[in-house]
Tab-separated table of C-alpha atoms and ligand atoms in Angstrom:
chain	number	residue	atom	x	y	z
A	2	MET	CA	0.069	0.000	-0.084
A	3	ILE	CA	1.458	3.442	-1.106
A	4	LYS	CA	0.430	6.176	1.337
A	5	VAL	CA	-0.433	9.575	-0.156
A	6	ALA	CA	-1.233	12.927	1.452
A	7	LEU	CA	-3.149	15.686	-0.112
A	8	LEU	CA	-2.173	19.362	0.768
A	9	GLY	CA	-5.410	21.327	0.200
A	10	PHE	CA	-8.913	20.150	-0.333
A	11	GLY	CA	-10.371	22.828	-2.604
A	12	VAL	CA	-11.229	22.469	-6.319
A	13	VAL	CA	-8.346	20.512	-7.309
A	14	GLY	CA	-7.704	18.690	-4.095
A	15	SER	CA	-11.233	17.332	-3.802
A	16	GLY	CA	-10.967	16.402	-7.416
A	17	CYS	CA	-7.800	14.520	-6.823
A	18	ALA	CA	-9.540	12.502	-4.098
A	19	GLU	CA	-12.376	11.675	-6.573
A	20	VAL	CA	-10.000	10.478	-9.218
A	21	LEU	CA	-8.172	8.235	-6.852
A	22	THR	CA	-11.320	6.802	-5.447
A	23	GLN	CA	-13.371	6.440	-8.549
A	24	ASN	CA	-10.533	4.813	-10.620
A	25	LYS	CA	-8.905	3.061	-7.693
A	26	ASP	CA	-9.041	-0.421	-9.351
A	27	LEU	CA	-7.758	0.938	-12.601
A	28	ILE	CA	-4.900	2.797	-10.961
A	29	LYS	CA	-3.974	-0.268	-8.850
A	30	GLY	CA	-3.942	-2.336	-12.034
A	31	LYS	CA	-1.277	0.282	-13.558
A	32	VAL	CA	0.855	0.717	-10.454
A	33	GLY	CA	0.735	-2.869	-9.136
A	34	ASP	CA	-0.117	-1.627	-5.653
A	35	ASP	CA	-2.902	0.236	-3.922
A	36	LEU	CA	-2.790	4.018	-3.471
A	37	GLU	CA	-4.306	5.243	-0.274
A	38	ILE	CA	-5.093	8.691	0.937
A	39	LYS	CA	-3.848	8.846	4.440
A	40	TYR	CA	-4.161	12.547	5.154
A	41	ILE	CA	-5.777	15.603	3.745
A	42	LEU	CA	-4.363	19.007	4.907
A	43	ASP	CA	-6.714	21.871	5.140
A	44	LEU	CA	-7.609	24.739	7.357
A	45	ARG	CA	-11.445	23.771	7.085
A	46	ASP	CA	-13.147	20.629	8.390
A	47	PHE	CA	-15.389	18.781	5.823
A	48	PRO	CA	-17.935	16.792	8.220
A	49	ASP	CA	-20.100	15.679	5.231
A	50	SER	CA	-17.199	14.404	3.153
A	51	PRO	CA	-16.419	10.680	2.930
A	52	PHE	CA	-12.791	11.726	3.690
A	53	ALA	CA	-13.770	13.674	6.886
A	54	GLN	CA	-11.654	11.353	9.073
A	55	ARG	CA	-8.429	11.931	7.071
A	56	VAL	CA	-8.440	15.828	7.269
A	57	VAL	CA	-5.737	17.091	9.554
A	58	HIS	CA	-4.738	20.766	10.331
A	59	ASP	CA	-1.053	20.312	11.330
A	60	PHE	CA	1.383	19.901	8.444
A	61	ASN	CA	3.762	18.326	10.895
A	62	VAL	CA	1.648	15.065	11.021
A	63	ILE	CA	2.247	14.631	7.513
A	64	VAL	CA	5.887	15.402	7.028
A	65	ASN	CA	6.888	13.295	10.261
A	66	ASP	CA	4.962	10.371	9.107
A	67	PRO	CA	7.478	7.922	7.427
A	68	GLU	CA	4.627	6.021	5.727
A	69	VAL	CA	3.596	8.785	3.594
A	70	ALA	CA	5.635	8.529	0.296
A	71	ILE	CA	3.862	10.839	-1.915
A	72	VAL	CA	2.600	14.420	-1.347
A	73	ALA	CA	0.177	16.153	-3.700
A	74	GLU	CA	0.380	19.978	-3.182
A	75	MET	CA	-2.665	21.808	-4.423
A	76	MET	CA	-2.869	24.590	-1.907
A	77	GLY	CA	-2.179	27.421	-4.523
A	78	GLY	CA	-0.145	30.610	-3.498
A	79	SER	CA	3.582	30.710	-2.876
A	80	HIS	CA	3.556	30.426	0.956
A	81	PRO	CA	3.326	28.221	2.778
A	82	ALA	CA	3.199	25.879	-0.233
A	83	TYR	CA	6.824	26.450	-0.967
A	84	GLU	CA	7.954	25.832	2.717
A	85	PHE	CA	5.833	22.733	2.944
A	86	THR	CA	7.143	21.427	-0.520
A	87	LYS	CA	10.745	21.877	0.618
A	88	ALA	CA	10.161	20.206	4.076
A	89	CYS	CA	8.417	17.151	2.244
A	90	LEU	CA	11.404	16.787	-0.246
A	91	GLU	CA	13.987	17.084	2.526
A	92	ALA	CA	12.105	14.322	4.444
A	93	GLY	CA	12.261	12.000	1.471
A	94	LYS	CA	8.911	12.285	0.142
A	95	SER	CA	8.189	12.986	-3.440
A	96	VAL	CA	6.062	16.008	-4.213
A	97	VAL	CA	3.499	16.438	-7.222
A	98	THR	CA	1.772	19.754	-7.703
A	99	SER	CA	-0.689	21.800	-9.672
A	100	ASN	CA	0.761	25.036	-8.209
A	101	LYS	CA	2.162	27.009	-10.940
A	102	GLU	CA	3.179	29.816	-8.730
A	103	VAL	CA	5.492	27.738	-6.734
A	104	VAL	CA	7.026	26.013	-9.819
A	105	ALA	CA	7.598	29.209	-11.682
A	106	ASN	CA	9.154	30.931	-8.777
A	107	PHE	CA	11.113	28.028	-7.064
A	108	GLY	CA	11.032	25.318	-9.532
A	109	THR	CA	14.740	25.121	-10.175
A	110	GLU	CA	15.602	24.933	-6.331
A	111	LEU	CA	12.834	22.384	-5.818
A	112	LEU	CA	14.011	20.059	-8.678
A	113	ALA	CA	17.591	20.097	-7.411
A	114	LEU	CA	16.316	19.292	-3.916
A	115	ALA	CA	14.403	16.475	-5.057
A	116	GLU	CA	17.324	14.965	-7.012
A	117	LYS	CA	19.535	15.525	-3.725
A	118	HIS	CA	17.097	13.399	-1.644
A	119	GLY	CA	16.490	10.911	-4.553
A	120	VAL	CA	12.835	11.768	-4.817
A	121	SER	CA	10.792	13.376	-7.590
A	122	TYR	CA	9.097	16.793	-7.931
A	123	LEU	CA	6.647	16.649	-10.781
A	124	PHE	CA	4.211	19.380	-12.016
A	125	GLU	CA	2.336	18.346	-15.020
A	126	ALA	CA	-1.000	19.876	-13.807
A	127	SER	CA	0.764	23.423	-13.564
A	128	VAL	CA	0.550	24.120	-17.378
A	129	GLY	CA	-2.575	23.308	-19.448
A	130	GLY	CA	-4.736	21.895	-16.592
A	131	GLY	CA	-5.594	18.254	-17.786
A	132	ILE	CA	-3.471	18.443	-21.091
A	133	PRO	CA	-0.554	16.047	-21.020
A	134	VAL	CA	1.974	18.706	-22.388
A	135	LEU	CA	4.971	18.918	-19.977
A	136	ARG	CA	5.758	15.273	-19.809
A	137	SER	CA	5.448	15.195	-23.702
A	138	ILE	CA	8.075	17.886	-23.858
A	139	TYR	CA	10.719	16.391	-21.467
A	140	VAL	CA	10.083	12.805	-22.420
A	141	ASP	CA	8.632	12.442	-25.868
A	142	LEU	CA	10.211	15.372	-27.382
A	143	ALA	CA	13.393	15.231	-25.589
A	144	SER	CA	15.378	14.740	-28.961
A	145	ASN	CA	14.193	18.084	-30.242
A	146	ARG	CA	15.595	21.477	-30.088
A	147	ILE	CA	12.483	23.565	-29.511
A	148	SER	CA	12.507	27.030	-31.211
A	149	GLU	CA	9.124	28.508	-30.444
A	150	VAL	CA	6.027	27.846	-28.319
A	151	ASN	CA	2.777	29.746	-28.318
A	152	GLY	CA	-0.090	28.748	-25.936
A	153	ILE	CA	-3.520	29.699	-24.886
A	154	LEU	CA	-2.734	28.979	-21.128
A	155	ASN	CA	-5.356	30.357	-19.145
A	156	GLY	CA	-8.892	28.918	-19.105
A	157	THR	CA	-10.609	31.646	-17.378
A	158	THR	CA	-9.527	34.418	-19.904
A	159	ASN	CA	-10.305	32.145	-22.806
A	160	TYR	CA	-13.774	31.505	-21.413
A	161	ILE	CA	-14.349	35.247	-20.952
A	162	LEU	CA	-13.023	36.177	-24.491
A	163	THR	CA	-15.215	33.277	-26.069
A	164	SER	CA	-18.406	34.481	-24.097
A	165	MET	CA	-17.653	38.088	-25.333
A	166	LYS	CA	-17.402	37.059	-28.839
A	167	GLN	CA	-20.098	34.383	-29.074
A	168	SER	CA	-22.818	35.622	-26.778
A	169	GLY	CA	-21.800	39.376	-26.482
A	170	ALA	CA	-21.579	38.798	-22.792
A	171	SER	CA	-19.983	41.517	-20.569
A	172	PHE	CA	-16.600	41.067	-19.211
A	173	GLY	CA	-17.800	41.040	-15.487
A	174	ASP	CA	-20.735	38.419	-16.306
A	175	ALA	CA	-18.396	36.243	-18.050
A	176	LEU	CA	-15.802	36.315	-15.253
A	177	LYS	CA	-18.472	35.605	-12.687
A	178	LYS	CA	-19.395	32.521	-14.593
A	179	ALA	CA	-15.853	31.386	-14.793
A	180	GLN	CA	-15.522	31.796	-11.072
A	181	GLU	CA	-18.671	29.675	-10.386
A	182	LEU	CA	-17.242	26.981	-12.714
A	183	GLY	CA	-14.062	26.789	-10.658
A	184	TYR	CA	-11.733	27.936	-13.274
A	185	ALA	CA	-10.537	31.233	-11.909
A	186	GLU	CA	-7.730	31.911	-9.405
A	187	ALA	CA	-8.637	32.720	-5.713
A	188	ASN	CA	-7.886	36.341	-6.828
A	189	PRO	CA	-8.975	36.474	-10.567
A	190	ALA	CA	-6.689	39.487	-11.131
A	191	ALA	CA	-3.913	36.838	-11.692
A	192	ASP	CA	-6.100	35.449	-14.591
A	193	VAL	CA	-7.298	38.564	-16.294
A	194	GLU	CA	-4.163	40.548	-15.892
A	195	GLY	CA	-2.131	37.724	-17.515
A	196	LEU	CA	0.020	36.712	-14.384
A	197	ASP	CA	-1.221	33.137	-14.367
A	198	ALA	CA	-0.378	32.920	-18.132
A	199	ALA	CA	3.069	34.425	-17.363
A	200	ARG	CA	3.891	31.809	-14.731
A	201	LYS	CA	3.023	29.059	-17.189
A	202	THR	CA	5.112	30.651	-19.848
A	203	ALA	CA	7.907	30.669	-17.596
A	204	ILE	CA	7.554	26.899	-16.912
A	205	LEU	CA	7.321	26.179	-20.703
A	206	CYS	CA	10.526	28.209	-21.079
A	207	GLY	CA	12.105	26.050	-18.399
A	208	LEU	CA	11.102	22.753	-20.325
A	209	CYS	CA	11.433	23.980	-23.902
A	210	PHE	CA	14.640	25.832	-23.606
A	211	GLY	CA	16.166	24.550	-20.293
A	212	LYS	CA	16.010	27.916	-18.672
A	213	LEU	CA	13.364	28.838	-16.159
A	214	VAL	CA	12.594	32.660	-16.887
A	215	SER	CA	11.151	34.544	-13.997
A	216	PRO	CA	7.663	35.767	-14.459
A	217	ALA	CA	8.968	39.160	-13.406
A	218	ASP	CA	11.059	39.222	-16.658
A	219	ILE	CA	8.252	38.298	-18.807
A	220	HIS	CA	6.450	41.270	-20.257
A	221	THR	CA	2.656	40.642	-19.381
A	222	GLU	CA	-0.565	42.252	-20.466
A	223	GLY	CA	-3.975	40.991	-19.648
A	224	ILE	CA	-7.265	41.085	-21.347
A	225	THR	CA	-8.977	43.883	-19.252
A	226	ALA	CA	-8.529	46.571	-21.842
A	227	ILE	CA	-10.243	44.507	-24.722
A	228	THR	CA	-13.451	46.095	-25.933
A	229	GLY	CA	-16.376	44.558	-27.988
A	230	GLU	CA	-15.302	47.028	-30.897
A	231	ASP	CA	-12.044	45.208	-30.966
A	232	VAL	CA	-13.554	41.745	-30.829
A	233	ALA	CA	-15.690	42.777	-33.783
A	234	ALA	CA	-12.905	44.506	-35.746
A	235	ALA	CA	-10.621	41.524	-35.368
A	236	ALA	CA	-13.298	39.068	-36.692
A	237	GLU	CA	-13.886	41.502	-39.581
A	238	LEU	CA	-10.178	41.416	-40.257
A	239	GLY	CA	-10.298	37.503	-40.118
A	240	TYR	CA	-8.685	37.060	-36.672
A	241	ALA	CA	-9.691	35.855	-33.214
A	242	ILE	CA	-8.510	37.563	-30.134
A	243	LYS	CA	-6.737	35.306	-27.727
A	244	LEU	CA	-4.462	35.694	-24.672
A	245	ILE	CA	-1.214	34.118	-25.874
A	246	GLY	CA	1.898	33.143	-23.970
A	247	HIS	CA	4.673	33.249	-26.459
A	248	ALA	CA	8.494	32.368	-26.109
A	249	ASP	CA	11.068	31.832	-28.645
A	250	THR	CA	14.824	31.902	-28.995
A	251	LYS	CA	16.455	34.572	-31.162
A	252	GLU	CA	20.342	34.647	-31.611
A	253	GLY	CA	20.586	32.392	-28.404
A	254	LYS	CA	18.377	34.564	-26.141
A	255	ILE	CA	14.950	33.894	-24.986
A	256	GLN	CA	12.043	36.306	-25.897
A	257	ALA	CA	8.984	35.604	-23.726
A	258	LEU	CA	5.776	37.644	-23.331
A	259	VAL	CA	2.078	37.203	-22.581
A	260	SER	CA	-0.424	39.622	-24.206
A	261	PRO	CA	-3.659	39.528	-26.224
A	262	ARG	CA	-2.983	38.880	-29.807
A	263	LEU	CA	-5.013	38.645	-33.030
A	264	VAL	CA	-4.577	35.016	-34.029
A	265	PRO	CA	-5.305	34.306	-37.743
A	266	LEU	CA	-8.174	32.030	-38.408
A	267	CYS	CA	-5.811	29.670	-40.291
A	268	ASN	CA	-3.987	29.347	-37.015
A	269	PRO	CA	-5.263	26.207	-35.015
A	270	LEU	CA	-5.119	28.239	-31.686
A	271	SER	CA	-7.734	30.762	-33.042
A	272	GLY	CA	-10.378	27.960	-32.912
A	273	ILE	CA	-9.877	27.100	-29.235
A	274	SER	CA	-12.912	28.108	-27.231
A	275	ASP	CA	-14.243	28.279	-23.716
A	276	VAL	CA	-12.078	26.937	-20.852
A	277	PHE	CA	-9.831	24.916	-23.271
A	278	ASN	CA	-6.217	25.540	-23.696
A	279	GLY	CA	-3.919	24.807	-26.570
A	280	VAL	CA	-0.044	24.636	-26.807
A	281	LEU	CA	1.593	24.930	-30.282
A	282	LEU	CA	5.246	24.390	-30.362
A	283	LYS	CA	8.005	23.930	-33.096
A	284	GLY	CA	10.667	21.263	-32.604
A	285	ASP	CA	13.595	20.926	-35.000
A	286	MET	CA	12.871	17.209	-35.739
A	287	VAL	CA	9.222	16.743	-35.126
A	288	GLY	CA	8.077	20.200	-36.714
A	289	GLU	CA	4.942	21.724	-35.456
A	290	VAL	CA	2.929	19.874	-32.541
A	291	MET	CA	-0.155	20.909	-30.957
A	292	PHE	CA	-1.564	19.902	-27.489
A	293	TYR	CA	-5.227	20.715	-26.853
A	294	GLY	CA	-7.714	19.993	-23.942
A	295	PRO	CA	-9.335	21.327	-20.824
A	296	GLY	CA	-7.096	23.935	-19.277
A	297	ALA	CA	-8.742	24.334	-15.852
A	298	GLY	CA	-11.371	22.660	-13.652
A	299	LYS	CA	-11.706	20.171	-10.862
A	300	LEU	CA	-11.444	16.732	-12.615
A	301	PRO	CA	-9.287	17.541	-15.669
A	302	THR	CA	-6.621	19.202	-13.473
A	303	ALA	CA	-6.952	16.383	-10.888
A	304	SER	CA	-6.351	13.958	-13.698
A	305	ALA	CA	-2.947	15.367	-14.469
A	306	VAL	CA	-2.040	15.518	-10.701
A	307	VAL	CA	-2.992	11.868	-10.323
A	308	GLY	CA	-1.055	10.978	-13.497
A	309	ASP	CA	2.149	12.403	-11.645
A	310	ILE	CA	1.110	10.417	-8.441
A	311	ILE	CA	1.048	7.253	-10.653
A	312	ASP	CA	4.241	8.199	-12.219
A	313	VAL	CA	6.023	8.476	-8.769
A	314	ALA	CA	4.390	5.366	-7.589
A	315	HIS	CA	6.032	3.535	-10.403
A	316	GLY	CA	9.377	4.607	-8.887
A	317	VAL	CA	8.241	3.600	-5.307
A	318	VAL	CA	7.442	0.060	-6.720
A	319	GLY	CA	10.734	-0.067	-8.353
A	320	GLY	CA	10.360	1.436	-11.718
A	321	THR	CA	11.749	4.637	-13.231
A	322	VAL	CA	10.289	8.099	-13.086
A	323	LYS	CA	11.304	10.482	-15.763
A	324	ARG	CA	12.156	13.780	-14.098
A	325	PRO	CA	12.049	17.242	-15.695
A	326	TYR	CA	15.090	19.480	-15.460
A	327	PHE	CA	16.021	23.235	-16.047
A	328	GLU	CA	18.270	25.926	-14.507
A	329	ASN	CA	17.277	29.451	-13.746
A	330	ALA	CA	17.630	31.936	-16.698
A	331	THR	CA	20.123	34.659	-16.112
A	332	ALA	CA	19.930	38.276	-17.372
A	333	GLU	CA	22.241	37.141	-20.330
A	334	ASP	CA	19.663	34.476	-21.327
A	335	VAL	CA	16.816	36.864	-21.924
A	336	ALA	CA	16.562	39.280	-24.850
A	337	ASP	CA	15.957	42.897	-24.684
A	338	PHE	CA	12.161	43.241	-25.029
A	339	GLY	CA	12.582	46.345	-26.977
A	340	ASP	CA	13.990	44.248	-29.765
A	341	TYR	CA	11.028	41.981	-30.003
A	342	ALA	CA	9.072	42.352	-33.289
A	343	CYS	CA	5.763	41.355	-34.722
A	344	ALA	CA	2.964	42.708	-36.749
A	345	ARG	CA	0.444	44.973	-35.057
A	346	TYR	CA	-3.279	45.590	-35.146
A	347	PHE	CA	-4.333	49.255	-34.532
A	348	ARG	CA	-7.782	50.727	-34.345
A	349	PHE	CA	-7.761	54.446	-35.171
A	350	ALA	CA	-10.124	57.529	-34.889
A	351	ASN	CA	-8.842	58.763	-38.316
A	352	THR	CA	-9.680	58.541	-41.900
A	353	PRO	CA	-8.300	55.724	-44.110
A	354	ASP	CA	-6.352	58.423	-45.945
A	355	GLU	CA	-4.915	59.860	-42.812
A	356	VAL	CA	-3.829	56.311	-41.622
A	357	THR	CA	-2.255	55.374	-45.075
A	358	GLU	CA	-0.430	58.670	-45.208
A	359	ALA	CA	0.988	58.116	-41.798
A	360	LEU	CA	1.751	54.447	-41.868
A	361	GLY	CA	2.607	53.805	-45.579
A	362	GLU	CA	2.063	50.234	-46.850
A	363	GLN	CA	0.033	48.047	-44.540
A	364	VAL	CA	-0.885	44.345	-44.664
A	365	GLN	CA	-4.478	45.076	-44.181
A	366	GLN	CA	-6.939	48.013	-43.867
A	367	ILE	CA	-10.540	47.986	-43.346
A	368	VAL	CA	-13.246	50.336	-42.275
A	369	THR	CA	-15.273	48.444	-39.632
A	370	LYS	CA	-19.084	48.169	-39.442
A	371	SER	CA	-18.866	50.559	-36.541
A	372	GLY	CA	-16.796	53.193	-38.859
A	373	TYR	CA	-13.309	52.748	-37.428
A	374	VAL	CA	-10.263	52.279	-39.404
A	375	ALA	CA	-8.690	48.969	-38.339
A	376	VAL	CA	-5.210	47.842	-39.747
A	377	ILE	CA	-2.669	45.053	-39.572
A	378	THR	CA	0.838	46.442	-39.996
A	379	LYS	CA	4.077	44.788	-41.119
A	380	ALA	CA	6.369	43.630	-38.290
A	381	MET	CA	7.346	46.507	-36.012
A	382	SER	CA	9.552	46.281	-32.853
A	383	GLU	CA	8.418	47.282	-29.429
A	384	ARG	CA	10.842	50.078	-29.225
A	385	LYS	CA	9.142	51.649	-32.302
A	386	ALA	CA	5.539	50.113	-32.185
A	387	VAL	CA	3.081	52.315	-30.419
A	388	ALA	CA	5.113	55.621	-29.822
A	389	SER	CA	6.018	56.177	-33.293
A	390	VAL	CA	2.247	55.515	-34.568
A	391	ALA	CA	0.841	57.577	-31.651
A	392	ASP	CA	2.709	60.610	-32.494
A	393	LYS	CA	0.879	60.767	-35.911
A	394	LEU	CA	-2.533	59.119	-35.370
A	395	CYS	CA	-5.277	58.838	-32.815
A	396	VAL	CA	-4.821	55.229	-31.613
A	397	LEU	CA	-7.980	53.852	-30.027
A	398	SER	CA	-6.425	50.253	-29.504
A	399	CYS	CA	-3.395	48.298	-30.421
A	400	MET	CA	-2.421	44.745	-30.040
A	401	ARG	CA	0.095	42.350	-31.313
A	402	VAL	CA	-0.568	39.800	-34.149
A	403	LEU	CA	0.542	36.226	-34.033
B	161	HSE	N1	-7.026	29.957	-13.294
B	161	HSE	C1	-6.410	29.075	-13.972
B	161	HSE	C2	-7.079	28.987	-15.442
B	161	HSE	C3	-6.598	27.578	-13.345
B	161	HSE	O1	-8.229	29.660	-15.470
B	161	HSE	O2	-6.512	28.674	-16.355
B	161	HSE	C4	-5.804	26.558	-14.165
B	161	HSE	O3	-4.289	26.712	-14.114
């Protein structure tokens, strides 16, 4: 019998207990041994839950119990999740997590600590919810040099953007519904202002390029400034607006950013709706690969956490666990953001002639049904982009194009 402890009994924690219970026999067949939840750590009591007797409030009960081999951290937030993870690894327990904040901020240190103590630190659920994307990168695509990754990495914002486009829902109503469905972070500012996607982009940089870029070094914009006018103008131009986490390498340096982008309808990321996420990456051997699936929610995220528990359990019964690895990116590893270049979408309060005279040749220009001039430019760098255009024209909105 392999004993497991769950840290946190919220949306993902309770989902994890459900997966381990509902598919107990299936999991036993795969591992060759039973997995038993011995403890659940939470500040609250759950008197009506079938797991009520396993709830503890003192972390020391778990870390000091030598029977507990695997700890699933699903608390969210950096603290005390980071300290608890460290203590478990130092006590010789493997830790699996859905906590992207801890992985993005402390992942390198925690992987090294796991290695030192001969245990594992796995975090499949931290990016893309239920999509098996991280293990695919560090196991199945290990022979590839990855040059670029683009992802819809936040289910809440994709749900909001889809609702705004398809049913004309207001931003506030769509966010409320995403919260009710259990997709949003405890503080949904992390979703709508792009920080959650930046943490996931940081983790993808770690696995794709071997360097964990600090989320603080990833230029991040959220979706709060997007208007219905822009959603409609983008559709008229033949694009969908998506919050995209992007990372690539240019001359050996990593360029990483999160921002809303106009995604052309020919790009498969443009068709990803609701809470679904997608990750599109380019490997030098495999070419383009896309991962798609539910990016948030109770059972999908728990499915990925339990996948990691099963992987670790294979190690406990004498098999091998494939471990992710990366280092922290240094200042030299990260490109100057001012040099990043891509095409831009602008919406102006000017006439078509004024726009053409100021911008010269553009890729596309239309007058929208609402009477605005909307354009797609050729690639322009961050340094030049908005300032040079705003000097000459009345810019109502501006977004990057994928
Ligand atoms: N709040 C996150 C999202 C949860 O909406 O994608 C999954 O990481």
